[in-house]
Structure formats: structure tokens, C-alpha cells
Coordinates of C-alpha atoms in Angstrom, one line a residue:
G1 CA 0.0 0.0 0.0
E2 CA 1.0 3.7 0.1
V3 CA 2.9 5.2 2.9
S4 CA 2.2 8.9 3.8
L5 CA 5.0 10.7 5.6
P6 CA 4.3 13.7 7.9
T7 CA 4.6 17.1 6.2
G8 CA 7.7 18.9 7.2
D9 CA 9.6 15.7 7.9
P10 CA 10.8 14.4 4.6
L11 CA 12.7 11.1 4.9
A12 CA 15.8 12.7 3.4
G13 CA 18.3 10.8 5.5
V14 CA 18.1 8.1 8.1
A15 CA 20.3 6.2 10.5
P16 CA 22.8 3.7 9.2
A17 CA 21.4 0.6 7.4
G18 CA 19.6 -1.6 10.0
A19 CA 18.8 1.3 12.3
V20 CA 15.4 2.1 10.6
A21 CA 12.4 -0.2 10.7
A22 CA 8.8 0.0 9.4
I23 CA 6.4 -2.3 11.2
L24 CA 3.1 -3.1 9.7
D25 CA 0.6 -3.1 12.5
G26 CA -2.6 -4.2 10.8
R27 CA -4.0 -0.9 9.4
E28 CA -1.1 1.4 9.1
V29 CA 2.7 1.5 8.6
D30 CA 4.5 3.2 11.4
L31 CA 8.0 4.5 10.7
A32 CA 10.9 4.9 13.2
Y33 CA 13.6 7.0 11.8
C34 CA 16.5 9.3 12.6
P35 CA 17.5 12.2 10.3
E36 CA 21.1 11.4 9.5
S37 CA 22.7 11.5 6.1
D38 CA 24.4 9.0 3.9
A39 CA 22.4 5.9 4.8
D40 CA 19.8 3.5 3.5
V41 CA 16.1 2.9 4.4
R42 CA 14.8 -0.7 4.8
F43 CA 11.1 -1.2 5.1
L44 CA 10.4 -4.2 7.4
T45 CA 7.1 -6.1 7.8
P46 CA 6.3 -9.0 10.1
A47 CA 6.8 -11.3 7.1
D48 CA 10.5 -10.4 7.1
A49 CA 12.9 -12.2 9.4
G50 CA 14.5 -8.8 10.2
G51 CA 11.1 -7.4 11.0
L52 CA 10.3 -10.0 13.5
H53 CA 13.7 -9.6 15.1
V54 CA 13.1 -5.9 15.5
F55 CA 9.6 -6.5 16.9
R56 CA 10.9 -9.0 19.5
H57 CA 13.9 -6.8 20.4
S58 CA 11.4 -4.0 21.2
S59 CA 9.3 -6.5 23.1
A60 CA 12.4 -7.3 25.3
H61 CA 12.7 -3.6 26.1
L62 CA 9.0 -3.5 27.0
L63 CA 9.5 -6.5 29.3
A64 CA 12.4 -4.7 31.1
A65 CA 10.4 -1.5 31.4
A66 CA 7.6 -3.5 33.1
V67 CA 10.1 -5.3 35.5
K68 CA 11.7 -1.9 36.5
D69 CA 8.2 -0.5 37.2
L70 CA 7.3 -3.4 39.5
F71 CA 10.8 -4.1 40.9
P72 CA 12.7 -0.8 41.0
E73 CA 15.7 -2.5 42.7
A74 CA 16.2 -5.0 39.9
R75 CA 19.3 -4.4 37.8
Y76 CA 19.1 -5.4 34.1
G77 CA 21.6 -7.1 32.0
I78 CA 20.9 -8.1 28.4
G79 CA 17.7 -8.9 26.5
P80 CA 18.1 -10.3 23.0
P81 CA 15.5 -11.8 20.6
I82 CA 15.9 -15.6 20.3
E83 CA 14.1 -18.2 18.2
G84 CA 10.4 -18.2 19.2
G85 CA 10.6 -15.1 21.5
F86 CA 13.1 -13.2 23.6
Y87 CA 14.5 -13.0 27.1
Y88 CA 15.9 -10.4 29.5
D89 CA 18.3 -11.1 32.4
F90 CA 17.9 -9.3 35.8
R91 CA 19.8 -9.3 39.1
V92 CA 17.3 -9.6 41.9
E93 CA 17.4 -10.6 45.5
E94 CA 14.7 -13.3 45.2
P95 CA 13.8 -15.5 42.1
F96 CA 10.7 -14.5 40.2
S97 CA 7.6 -16.5 41.2
R98 CA 4.8 -17.4 38.8
E99 CA 2.8 -14.7 40.4
D100 CA 5.5 -12.2 39.7
L101 CA 5.6 -13.2 36.0
D102 CA 1.8 -12.8 35.8
R103 CA 2.1 -9.3 37.3
I104 CA 4.9 -8.4 34.8
E105 CA 2.7 -9.5 31.9
V106 CA -0.2 -7.4 33.1
R107 CA 2.1 -4.4 33.4
M108 CA 3.4 -5.0 29.9
R109 CA -0.2 -4.9 28.6
E110 CA -0.8 -1.6 30.4
L111 CA 2.3 -0.1 28.8
V112 CA 1.1 -1.3 25.4
K113 CA -2.2 0.6 25.8
Q114 CA -0.2 3.8 26.5
R115 CA 1.5 3.6 23.1
I116 CA 4.7 4.9 24.6
P117 CA 7.3 5.9 21.9
F118 CA 10.7 4.3 21.6
E119 CA 13.0 7.3 21.5
R120 CA 16.6 7.1 20.4
E121 CA 19.2 9.2 22.1
I122 CA 22.9 9.6 21.1
L123 CA 25.2 10.4 24.0
D124 CA 29.0 10.8 24.4
K125 CA 30.4 7.6 25.9
D126 CA 31.3 9.3 29.1
D127 CA 27.9 10.8 29.5
A128 CA 26.3 7.4 28.9
I129 CA 28.5 5.9 31.6
R130 CA 27.5 8.7 34.0
V131 CA 23.8 8.2 33.3
F132 CA 23.9 4.5 34.0
E133 CA 26.1 5.0 37.1
E134 CA 23.6 7.4 38.5
Q135 CA 20.8 4.9 37.9
G136 CA 22.9 2.1 39.6
E137 CA 22.8 0.0 36.4
F138 CA 26.3 -1.4 36.8
F139 CA 25.8 -4.1 34.1
K140 CA 25.1 -1.3 31.5
V141 CA 28.2 0.6 32.7
E142 CA 30.3 -2.4 32.0
L143 CA 28.8 -3.0 28.6
V144 CA 29.2 0.7 27.5
R145 CA 32.8 0.6 28.6
E146 CA 33.4 -2.6 26.7
K147 CA 31.3 -2.1 23.5
G148 CA 30.5 1.6 23.3
D149 CA 32.1 3.9 20.6
A150 CA 32.8 7.6 21.2
R151 CA 29.2 8.2 20.6
V152 CA 26.7 5.8 22.2
S153 CA 23.2 4.8 21.0
C154 CA 20.6 4.5 23.7
Y155 CA 16.8 4.0 23.6
R156 CA 14.2 5.3 26.0
V157 CA 10.7 3.9 26.5
G158 CA 9.0 5.8 29.2
D159 CA 11.2 5.7 32.3
F160 CA 13.2 2.8 31.0
F161 CA 16.6 3.7 29.4
D162 CA 18.9 1.2 27.7
F163 CA 22.2 1.0 25.9
C164 CA 21.1 -0.3 22.5
E165 CA 21.9 0.2 18.8
G166 CA 18.3 -0.5 17.8
P167 CA 16.3 -0.3 15.7
H168 CA 12.9 -0.5 17.4
V169 CA 9.2 -0.2 16.6
P170 CA 7.7 3.3 16.8
H171 CA 5.7 2.7 20.0
T172 CA 4.6 0.1 22.5
G173 CA 1.1 0.0 21.0
V174 CA 2.4 -2.1 18.1
I175 CA 3.1 -5.0 20.4
R176 CA -0.4 -6.4 20.8
A177 CA 0.2 -10.1 21.3
L178 CA 2.6 -11.1 24.1
K179 CA 3.0 -13.8 26.7
V180 CA 5.5 -14.1 29.6
L181 CA 6.5 -17.7 29.7
S182 CA 8.9 -18.6 32.4
S183 CA 12.0 -17.7 34.4
S184 CA 15.2 -19.6 35.1
N185 CA 18.6 -19.2 36.7
A186 CA 21.4 -17.6 34.6
Y187 CA 24.8 -15.9 35.0
W188 CA 26.1 -12.6 33.9
K189 CA 27.8 -13.2 30.5
G190 CA 27.1 -17.0 30.9
D191 CA 30.0 -17.3 33.4
S192 CA 28.9 -19.8 36.1
S193 CA 31.5 -18.3 38.5
G194 CA 30.1 -14.8 37.9
I195 CA 27.0 -12.9 39.1
P196 CA 23.8 -15.0 39.3
M197 CA 20.9 -13.6 37.4
Q198 CA 17.2 -14.4 36.8
R199 CA 16.3 -14.8 33.1
I200 CA 12.7 -14.1 32.1
Y201 CA 11.5 -15.8 28.8
A202 CA 8.6 -14.3 26.9
T203 CA 7.3 -14.2 23.3
S204 CA 5.4 -11.8 21.2
F205 CA 3.7 -11.8 17.8
T206 CA 2.1 -9.3 15.5
D207 CA -0.9 -11.6 15.2
R208 CA -2.8 -13.1 18.1
K209 CA -3.7 -16.3 16.1
E210 CA 0.0 -16.9 15.4
M211 CA 0.8 -16.5 19.1
A212 CA -2.0 -19.0 20.1
A213 CA -0.6 -21.5 17.6
H214 CA 2.9 -20.9 19.0
L215 CA 1.8 -21.4 22.6
A216 CA 0.0 -24.6 21.5
R217 CA 3.3 -25.8 20.1
L218 CA 5.1 -25.0 23.3
E219 CA 2.6 -27.2 25.2
E220 CA 3.2 -29.9 22.7
A221 CA 7.0 -29.4 23.2
K222 CA 6.6 -30.0 26.9
R223 CA 4.8 -33.3 26.2
R224 CA 7.6 -34.2 23.8
D225 CA 10.5 -33.1 26.1
H226 CA 13.2 -35.8 25.8
R227 CA 13.9 -35.6 29.5
R228 CA 10.4 -36.5 30.3
I229 CA 10.3 -39.3 27.8
G230 CA 13.6 -40.6 29.0
R231 CA 12.3 -40.8 32.5
D232 CA 8.9 -42.4 31.6
Q233 CA 10.5 -45.0 29.3
R234 CA 13.5 -45.6 31.6
L235 CA 16.1 -44.8 28.8
F236 CA 18.7 -42.8 30.7
L237 CA 19.6 -40.9 33.8
I238 CA 21.3 -37.6 34.5
L239 CA 22.4 -37.5 38.1
P240 CA 24.0 -34.8 40.3
E241 CA 26.8 -37.1 41.1
A242 CA 28.0 -36.7 37.5
P243 CA 26.7 -33.4 36.1
G244 CA 26.4 -33.3 32.3
Q245 CA 27.1 -37.0 31.9
V246 CA 24.7 -39.7 30.9
F247 CA 23.9 -42.9 32.6
W248 CA 22.4 -45.1 29.8
L249 CA 19.9 -47.6 31.1
P250 CA 19.4 -51.0 29.3
A251 CA 16.5 -49.8 27.1
G252 CA 18.3 -46.6 26.1
M253 CA 21.7 -48.4 25.6
G254 CA 19.9 -50.8 23.2
V255 CA 18.7 -47.9 21.1
V256 CA 22.1 -46.3 21.0
N257 CA 23.7 -49.6 19.9
R258 CA 21.2 -50.1 17.1
L259 CA 21.8 -46.6 16.0
L260 CA 25.5 -47.1 15.8
D261 CA 25.1 -50.5 14.2
S262 CA 23.0 -48.9 11.5
M263 CA 25.7 -46.2 10.9
R264 CA 28.4 -48.9 10.8
E265 CA 26.5 -50.8 8.1
K266 CA 26.2 -47.6 6.0
L267 CA 29.9 -46.8 6.5
E268 CA 31.1 -50.3 5.6
R269 CA 29.3 -50.0 2.3
R270 CA 31.2 -46.8 1.6
S271 CA 34.6 -48.3 2.5
Y272 CA 35.2 -46.6 5.8
Q273 CA 37.6 -48.1 8.3
E274 CA 36.7 -47.7 11.9
I275 CA 39.3 -46.7 14.5
R276 CA 39.4 -45.9 18.2
T277 CA 41.8 -43.4 19.6
P278 CA 42.8 -42.7 23.2
L279 CA 40.6 -40.6 25.5
I280 CA 43.6 -38.9 27.0
L281 CA 46.5 -37.4 25.0
N282 CA 49.6 -35.5 26.1
E283 CA 49.2 -31.8 26.2
S284 CA 51.8 -31.4 23.4
V285 CA 49.3 -33.0 21.0
W286 CA 46.7 -30.4 21.8
A287 CA 49.3 -27.6 21.5
R288 CA 50.2 -29.0 18.0
S289 CA 46.5 -29.2 16.9
G290 CA 45.8 -25.6 18.1
H291 CA 43.2 -26.7 20.7
L292 CA 45.4 -25.5 23.6
D293 CA 45.4 -22.0 22.2
H294 CA 41.8 -21.9 21.0
Y295 CA 39.9 -24.4 23.1
R296 CA 41.7 -24.6 26.4
D297 CA 38.7 -23.2 28.5
N298 CA 36.5 -26.0 27.2
M299 CA 38.9 -28.9 28.0
F300 CA 39.5 -31.0 31.1
F301 CA 43.1 -31.8 32.1
I302 CA 44.9 -34.3 34.4
E303 CA 48.5 -34.7 35.5
S304 CA 50.3 -38.0 35.8
D305 CA 54.0 -38.9 36.0
E306 CA 54.9 -35.2 35.9
N307 CA 53.1 -34.9 32.6
R308 CA 50.0 -33.0 31.8
F309 CA 47.3 -34.6 29.6
G310 CA 44.2 -33.3 28.0
I311 CA 40.9 -35.3 27.9
K312 CA 39.9 -35.1 24.2
P313 CA 37.1 -32.7 23.3
M314 CA 37.4 -33.8 19.7
N315 CA 38.7 -36.8 17.8
C316 CA 40.7 -35.0 15.1
P317 CA 44.2 -35.2 16.6
G318 CA 43.9 -38.9 17.3
A319 CA 42.9 -39.5 13.7
A320 CA 45.8 -37.4 12.5
L321 CA 48.2 -39.6 14.5
V322 CA 46.7 -42.7 13.0
Y323 CA 47.3 -41.3 9.5
R324 CA 50.8 -40.4 10.3
S325 CA 51.6 -43.8 11.7
D326 CA 52.2 -45.3 8.2
I327 CA 53.6 -44.2 4.8
R328 CA 50.6 -43.1 2.7
S329 CA 50.5 -43.2 -1.1
Y330 CA 48.2 -41.5 -3.6
R331 CA 46.9 -45.0 -4.1
D332 CA 45.6 -45.1 -0.5
L333 CA 43.5 -42.0 -1.0
P334 CA 40.8 -41.2 -0.2
L335 CA 41.4 -42.8 3.2
R336 CA 38.2 -42.7 5.2
L337 CA 38.7 -43.2 9.0
S338 CA 35.5 -43.3 11.1
E339 CA 35.3 -43.2 14.9
F340 CA 32.5 -43.2 17.5
G341 CA 34.8 -41.3 19.9
H342 CA 33.9 -40.5 23.5
C343 CA 34.6 -36.8 24.0
H344 CA 34.5 -34.4 27.0
R345 CA 34.0 -30.7 26.9
F346 CA 33.5 -28.3 29.7
E347 CA 30.1 -26.7 29.7
P348 CA 29.1 -24.2 32.5
S349 CA 26.6 -25.9 34.8
G350 CA 24.0 -23.2 34.0
V351 CA 23.7 -24.3 30.4
L352 CA 23.6 -28.1 30.9
S353 CA 20.3 -29.6 29.7
G354 CA 19.4 -33.2 29.4
L355 CA 21.1 -34.8 26.4
T356 CA 21.4 -31.7 24.4
R357 CA 24.0 -29.9 26.4
V358 CA 26.4 -32.3 28.1
R359 CA 30.0 -32.6 29.2
A360 CA 30.6 -36.2 27.9
F361 CA 29.3 -37.5 24.6
T362 CA 29.9 -39.9 21.8
Q363 CA 30.7 -38.1 18.5
D364 CA 29.8 -39.8 15.2
D365 CA 33.0 -38.7 13.6
A366 CA 35.1 -39.4 10.5
H367 CA 38.1 -37.9 8.8
V368 CA 38.6 -38.4 5.1
Y369 CA 42.1 -37.8 3.8
C370 CA 42.1 -37.1 0.1
R371 CA 43.6 -35.0 -2.8
L372 CA 42.0 -31.6 -3.6
D373 CA 40.7 -33.0 -6.9
Q374 CA 38.8 -35.7 -4.9
V375 CA 37.0 -33.3 -2.6
R376 CA 34.0 -32.9 -4.9
A377 CA 33.2 -36.7 -5.2
E378 CA 33.7 -37.2 -1.5
V379 CA 31.3 -34.4 -0.6
V380 CA 28.7 -35.7 -3.1
A381 CA 28.9 -39.0 -1.3
L382 CA 28.6 -37.4 2.1
V383 CA 25.6 -35.4 1.1
D384 CA 24.0 -38.6 -0.1
L385 CA 24.8 -40.2 3.3
V386 CA 23.3 -37.3 5.2
K387 CA 20.0 -37.6 3.2
E388 CA 19.9 -41.4 3.7
V389 CA 20.4 -41.3 7.4
Y390 CA 18.0 -38.4 8.2
G391 CA 15.4 -39.7 5.7
E392 CA 15.4 -43.0 7.5
F393 CA 14.0 -41.2 10.6
G394 CA 11.5 -39.0 8.7
F395 CA 13.5 -35.8 8.6
E396 CA 12.5 -34.5 5.2
D397 CA 12.9 -30.7 5.6
I398 CA 16.7 -30.2 5.4
Q399 CA 18.2 -26.8 4.9
I400 CA 21.7 -26.7 3.6
E401 CA 24.2 -23.9 4.2
V402 CA 27.6 -23.3 2.8
S403 CA 29.9 -21.2 4.9
T404 CA 32.8 -19.5 3.2
R405 CA 36.2 -18.1 4.2
P406 CA 36.3 -15.8 7.3
E407 CA 38.6 -12.9 7.8
K408 CA 41.0 -14.9 9.8
S409 CA 42.0 -18.2 8.2
V410 CA 44.8 -20.5 7.2
G411 CA 45.6 -21.8 3.8
T412 CA 46.2 -20.1 0.5
T413 CA 43.6 -18.1 -1.4
E414 CA 43.8 -20.6 -4.3
S415 CA 43.1 -23.6 -2.1
W416 CA 40.2 -21.9 -0.4
E417 CA 38.7 -20.9 -3.8
Q418 CA 39.1 -24.5 -5.1
A419 CA 37.6 -25.9 -2.0
E420 CA 34.6 -23.6 -2.0
V421 CA 34.0 -24.3 -5.7
A422 CA 34.2 -28.1 -4.9
L423 CA 31.6 -27.8 -2.2
V424 CA 29.2 -25.7 -4.4
E425 CA 29.7 -28.1 -7.4
A426 CA 28.9 -31.1 -5.1
L427 CA 25.7 -29.5 -3.8
T428 CA 24.7 -28.5 -7.3
E429 CA 25.3 -32.1 -8.4
S430 CA 23.2 -33.4 -5.5
G431 CA 20.3 -31.3 -6.8
D432 CA 19.5 -29.8 -3.4
A433 CA 18.7 -26.1 -2.7
W434 CA 21.3 -24.4 -0.5
S435 CA 22.3 -20.9 0.7
V436 CA 25.6 -19.2 1.4
N437 CA 26.6 -18.0 4.9
S438 CA 29.4 -15.7 3.8
G439 CA 32.5 -15.5 6.0
D440 CA 31.2 -18.0 8.5
G441 CA 33.5 -20.9 7.7
A442 CA 35.9 -22.3 10.2
F443 CA 39.4 -20.7 10.3
Y444 CA 40.8 -23.9 8.9
G445 CA 38.4 -24.3 5.9
P446 CA 34.9 -23.9 4.4
K447 CA 32.0 -26.1 5.5
I448 CA 28.5 -27.3 4.8
D449 CA 26.0 -27.4 7.7
F450 CA 22.7 -29.3 7.6
H451 CA 19.7 -27.9 9.5
V452 CA 16.7 -30.2 10.0
R453 CA 13.2 -29.3 11.1
D454 CA 11.4 -31.6 13.6
A455 CA 7.7 -32.4 13.9
L456 CA 7.2 -29.1 15.7
R457 CA 9.0 -27.2 12.9
R458 CA 11.9 -26.4 15.1
S459 CA 15.3 -26.1 13.3
H460 CA 18.3 -28.1 14.6
Q461 CA 21.9 -27.9 13.2
C462 CA 22.9 -31.5 12.9
A463 CA 25.3 -32.9 10.3
T464 CA 28.3 -31.0 9.1
I465 CA 31.0 -31.4 6.4
Q466 CA 34.2 -29.3 7.0
L467 CA 37.3 -29.0 4.9
D468 CA 40.5 -28.6 6.9
F469 CA 43.7 -27.0 5.6
S470 CA 45.4 -26.8 9.0
Q471 CA 45.6 -30.4 10.2
A472 CA 48.0 -31.7 7.6
P473 CA 50.7 -29.1 8.2
A474 CA 50.1 -29.2 12.0
F475 CA 50.8 -32.9 12.1
D476 CA 53.2 -33.0 9.1
L477 CA 51.0 -35.3 7.1
Y478 CA 52.0 -36.3 3.6
Y479 CA 51.2 -38.8 0.9
A480 CA 53.5 -40.0 -1.9
T481 CA 52.5 -38.7 -5.3
E482 CA 52.5 -40.6 -8.5
D483 CA 55.7 -38.9 -9.7
G484 CA 57.5 -39.8 -6.5
G485 CA 57.0 -36.4 -4.8
R486 CA 55.2 -35.5 -1.6
E487 CA 52.0 -33.5 -1.1
R488 CA 49.8 -32.8 1.9
P489 CA 46.3 -34.3 1.9
V490 CA 43.1 -32.3 2.3
V491 CA 41.2 -33.4 5.4
I492 CA 37.4 -33.6 5.4
H493 CA 35.9 -33.6 8.9
R494 CA 32.4 -35.0 8.8
A495 CA 29.8 -35.7 11.5
I496 CA 26.4 -37.2 10.3
L497 CA 24.6 -37.8 13.6
G498 CA 26.9 -35.3 15.4
S499 CA 26.7 -36.0 19.1
V500 CA 24.8 -39.3 19.6
E501 CA 23.3 -37.9 22.7
R502 CA 21.9 -34.8 21.0
F503 CA 20.6 -36.8 18.1
F504 CA 18.9 -39.2 20.5
A505 CA 17.2 -36.2 22.1
L506 CA 16.1 -34.9 18.7
L507 CA 14.8 -38.3 17.7
L508 CA 12.8 -38.7 20.9
E509 CA 11.2 -35.3 20.6
H510 CA 10.5 -35.7 16.8
T511 CA 8.7 -39.0 17.4
A512 CA 7.3 -38.1 20.8
G513 CA 9.0 -41.3 22.1
A514 CA 7.2 -43.4 19.5
L515 CA 10.4 -44.8 18.0
P516 CA 10.4 -46.8 14.7
V517 CA 9.9 -50.6 15.2
W518 CA 13.4 -51.4 14.1
I519 CA 15.1 -49.3 16.8
A520 CA 12.5 -49.4 19.6
P521 CA 13.7 -50.8 22.9
V522 CA 10.8 -53.2 23.0
Q523 CA 9.0 -54.2 19.8
A524 CA 6.1 -56.1 21.4
M525 CA 4.8 -56.3 24.9
L526 CA 2.9 -59.5 25.8
I527 CA 0.2 -59.0 28.5
P528 CA -1.3 -62.2 30.0
I529 CA -4.7 -61.5 31.5
A530 CA -4.3 -63.9 34.4
D531 CA -1.7 -66.2 36.0
R532 CA -3.0 -69.1 34.0
H533 CA -2.1 -67.4 30.7
Q534 CA 1.6 -66.7 31.7
A535 CA 2.9 -70.0 30.4
A536 CA 1.4 -69.3 26.9
A537 CA 2.8 -65.8 27.0
A538 CA 6.3 -67.1 27.8
E539 CA 6.1 -69.6 25.0
V540 CA 5.1 -66.9 22.4
A541 CA 7.9 -64.6 23.8
D542 CA 10.5 -67.4 23.4
A543 CA 9.3 -68.1 19.8
L544 CA 9.6 -64.4 18.8
R545 CA 12.9 -63.9 20.6
A546 CA 14.3 -66.9 18.7
E547 CA 13.7 -64.9 15.5
G548 CA 15.6 -62.0 16.9
F549 CA 12.8 -59.7 18.1
R550 CA 12.8 -57.7 21.3
I551 CA 9.9 -59.0 23.4
A552 CA 8.8 -58.2 26.9
V553 CA 6.2 -59.9 29.1
D554 CA 4.3 -57.9 31.7
D555 CA 3.3 -60.7 34.1
R556 CA 2.8 -58.4 37.1
R557 CA -0.3 -59.0 39.2
E558 CA -1.8 -55.6 38.2
K559 CA -5.1 -54.7 36.6
M560 CA -5.2 -55.0 32.8
G561 CA -6.0 -51.3 32.3
Y562 CA -2.9 -50.4 34.3
K563 CA -0.6 -52.7 32.2
I564 CA -2.0 -51.3 29.0
R565 CA -1.5 -47.7 30.1
E566 CA 2.1 -48.5 31.1
A567 CA 2.7 -50.0 27.6
E568 CA 1.1 -46.9 26.0
V569 CA 3.4 -44.6 28.0
A570 CA 6.4 -46.7 26.9
R571 CA 5.1 -46.2 23.3
V572 CA 5.6 -49.9 22.6
P573 CA 4.7 -50.6 18.9
F574 CA 2.6 -53.7 19.6
M575 CA 0.7 -54.7 22.7
V576 CA -0.3 -58.4 22.6
V577 CA -3.0 -59.6 25.0
L578 CA -3.5 -63.3 25.8
G579 CA -6.6 -64.6 27.6
D580 CA -8.6 -67.8 27.6
R581 CA -9.8 -67.4 23.9
E582 CA -6.3 -66.6 22.6
V583 CA -4.7 -69.6 24.5
E584 CA -7.5 -71.9 23.3
E585 CA -7.3 -70.8 19.7
D586 CA -3.5 -70.3 19.6
T587 CA -3.9 -66.7 18.5
L588 CA -2.9 -63.2 19.7
A589 CA -5.0 -60.1 20.3
V590 CA -2.8 -57.4 18.9
R591 CA -3.1 -53.7 19.5
T592 CA -1.0 -51.5 17.2
R593 CA 0.5 -48.2 18.5
G594 CA -1.4 -45.2 17.1
K595 CA -4.4 -47.3 15.9
R596 CA -7.8 -48.0 17.4
G597 CA -9.1 -51.5 18.1
Q598 CA -7.2 -54.8 17.9
E599 CA -6.7 -57.6 15.4
I600 CA -6.3 -61.3 15.8
L601 CA -3.0 -62.7 14.5
T602 CA -1.0 -65.9 14.9
T603 CA 2.4 -65.8 16.3
A604 CA 3.9 -66.4 12.8
A605 CA 1.9 -63.5 11.4
L606 CA 3.1 -61.2 14.1
A607 CA 6.7 -62.3 13.4
D608 CA 6.2 -61.6 9.7
R609 CA 5.0 -58.1 10.4
L610 CA 7.8 -57.4 12.8
G611 CA 10.3 -58.7 10.3
E612 CA 8.9 -56.6 7.4
L613 CA 8.8 -53.4 9.5
T614 CA 12.4 -54.0 10.7
K615 CA 13.7 -54.8 7.2
N616 CA 12.0 -51.7 5.6
R617 CA 12.9 -49.4 8.5
S618 CA 9.3 -48.3 8.6
L619 CA 8.6 -45.2 10.6
T620 CA 5.2 -46.4 11.9
P621 CA 4.0 -49.9 12.8

């Protein structure tokens, strides 16, 4: 539609690109602008990712303004937009209660009705520091000192004043649909040894229907929380005696083993050779690989025999030492070394979360040593492997991103250009859509990242393919060329599942615990109605187990309804009931997960069905 500007205020010049936003609020377009020269104007609507970012950034300021109104002694830290909403961190004497959060939401709605403008103020750095010191906002003083230029951008909404580059919506009245969700513990700048904070999570939308749908998805996400499923199905434990480390229970360990066996089968078809490297390596190895300089704070160290050792956070140096242990020829390349390595990384206690943020994990890793002219073919094969693995679990929406050379990098310009062209040509050959993330490659080489969407449309960064120009020179790796010379190999790091723990969490939440038959902990639960039916149930179980199926028998002296509910919670693919009729007719009353009613099958027919579902890797029974 048309946009009318106020007379006398021609939009001749605005703040630097990104500091101006137009937000469509249903009937009108409001403009926030600043008359400065030599800049661009971008019109943002809620349909734009940038528009929603601005909208939620402004919503975070609104949240902080409401908190300061209700809790004047609160000191505020940072409040960024995040996927699905935003948060703001506060230093308070007591944690926020649910009642506090409800009051904050009510106050936010009151401020919305007042249509308070977001006003930008440009201050000298020293003046900004003085203002925040007078207000007692010591977090902002620290941020201005660290990040502020000679002239500092700040925004005011009512009495709330914040150090912020912007941009923002014109006034609070634009923010019509909002919800304060929860609060949690946090730390200033994420440092668990630093100042404890309270983080308030909230969300906002330009459309109330969109927010209602989002809140419904959040409720569904709670139902699908892998920590809840893991507890209900007795898959794993996370205990305070070992923070950030997983105790795999028998049912969960079985799933992990089948997952790894499936990966091994795929890798053997592709001529990978599996290795296992030590968990602990001398500190000199980590100095050589660069981890000591760039990753020291995320590592665990031990001392023994007057030597210092690092517990491996990654498998790369171990693979390099395996490569270096023998003379390699061009005939040996590509050499594909896979490893399901057990790694340890320090994560602050405040960010540990179930299986998704841990300190100990199994990395589905491989290192491919090849010539530069072999990179394209190897990447094509790896993209095919990613699609095969994720398609097997029903992940069909995969976004592919190529990250190119950053400002700080190793390797020659020529090798980077050749590598980037090889990645792009490989993706073009695969026929998949992809986007470029310019300048976001690793310092040692360009990479391809794969983002998958789960059943709730949440995006997860999973598989990655990374080229490495630093490992070969760091560990003095060579291969003998056809003409008798020596050249360094290109190293391709690749992780398909990534962390097995994180992938397990993703799989549980994607399926809501209803794992495919071929990987499920128990494929069929036999439920005898009375004690006199237990012998028949045991006989059926033995027959099915003899064919390699995972069968359990619930012979507890509990009511039938209770047993069935227990099996439903465990999301067992098949519940098999045996009573007088079934024993007499040598049949089984079978209930299939996700379907109503039951059907009568023979033991042989059930075995055939289980076999077919397992062979075909079917997603549903």
C-alpha cells in the first residue's frame, strides 16, 4: 500500500542501514527514523525475518520496562531476541515467582495501551556511563565501557533507558500479542563463576492467532520433552553425582547400539575403516593441533608422572596420529577413517540440559584424507549419506548452508577458492537447494551445515562437512604422489549424527517417544490377562525372541488397564493380549500403536509383520 510521511519531515536521510524499521501493525505502517545523512532505508514487515527480530527486540525492552516499574531495585543485563521469542536477564534478591511473572505480563499490557514511543538518544560515551552510574545500572556501565564507541546509541521507552543500537518499533502499541512464559537461573555473561541472574523468557507476535498457535506448540513441546520421555521410558539418567554426563539404562543403551550398528553398516558400504583413539592425550598434542590455544577453556586436564594430559574434546588429533603412523601413497586416498569417539568438553553448569548440552558425549565422527581434486566426489557421497540417514527417521525438511572463508583463516587463497568451488559443485550435483553463509567458515576451511526441522517445525543444526587445511601441516601429514614427490592431503571432517546424545534427544522429541519398530527398545509387549495365561505368553515370547525380536512380558499382578496404560506410556509398537480365547485358539489379540481397536493374529503372522517393519525401516507400525 501507500505510505504517507508527515509534512515537514521528509525522509531525506536516516540512521545507518539496519537502524530504521517500518512495522506493519494491521491498518497502518509506522516508521521509526532518525535524520542522519548518507544511509539507507529498509522497510520491514512482520513477514521479514528482520522485521520479527526488531519486533521482539522492542518487546524485550517492554519486558524490562515492566520489570523496572514493578521491581525498582532490579538491575538489568541483556535482552536479545531468540528463536520463538526473547528474554531479559535481571539481578534480583529473590527469584521471580509465577505470580511475579503474571504481574509483569499485566504491566506490559498496560504499557502497550499507553502507546509509549521508543526514542533514540545519542550520547557521548562518558555521558552514557555517567547516566547508568547514576541509575545504579552497573551491568550497563560495564557494557558501555566494553562495547561503546565515542558516541553511544541508547533507547528510552517511558522511564526505562537502555544502551542499544536498535532499531525499534515506533511505540509500544504495536506489540499487541505477548506472553510471559517462564523464568530460570542464569549468570552474567554466561559465566557460572560470575554474578547469578534471573532470566525471564517471553514471546510476542504481530498476530494473536499466530501466538495462540505458538503457545500450543510450546505445550506440545513439553509433552515431547526428551527428558520426560527418557524418565517415563527408563532410557537414561542424569544425576547430580555426574553433572552433564549420561547414565544409559538398558533400554536406552539398546537404542544407541542399534543406531551405531546402522551407521556402521552404511559406512562399511562406503569403504570406511573404523578406528578408536585414546581418550587422554599428552598436552603437546593439543598444542600442536591448536586446541590448547583456541579451546583450552573447554577442556579437562589431568596430571600423571609429571606430565600434563588433556581429555579429548574432539577426535581430530587422534585420527591425524593414526594417518601419520604409516607411509601413505596416492593409491591409498581417499582414506576414510571413522570413529565413534567418546569426548569431553567443559560446559558451564548453567547451560547443561538433558542430552542436548552435556559434558561427555559420543561423537559420530570421520576424517577423510584425500587429494584436492577428490573433494567434490567425497562431498557428493557425504551429502547422499546425510540424506539417507535423516530420511530414515522421517526428517524430510533439510536446509543446507555453505559457509565461506572468514577474515582470519589458514591456507592459500587458491586452495580456499578451489575448496569452495568443490563444495558448491557437489551440492549442485546433488540437486538440493542451498544458501551461502558468507564469511562463517571455520578458520581452517569452508564447511557445509545441515539444518533439519522436527515435527514441531523447530530447526536443529545437525550434520556438518568441513574442509581442513590446518591439520596436515600441523601434524606434518603427507602422501607420496604418482611422480615420487610428496604432497599434503586435504582433510574432510564430517559428522552425520553429530553427538549421539543430542541426536537421541532430537529423535525422541521428533517422534514423541514413538520410535520406529526397528530401533525401539521393546518391539512387542505381551500382556497375559491372568496367571493361567503366563505360560502361553512365555512360549510366544520365546518363539519371537528366537527370531531376533525384542519382546517383553508384563506378568505383574496388576489390573489389565494399568498394564495397557504402562505400555502406552512406553510407546511400545505392539501390545499383545493373551486370555482364555487366545490360548485356546492359539492366536494373539494385537493392538498397534497409534491405531484403534485390535486384530487377531497368529504368532507367525506377528513375526512376519515385525520382520517386514524392521527390514523396511518403517517409521510407523
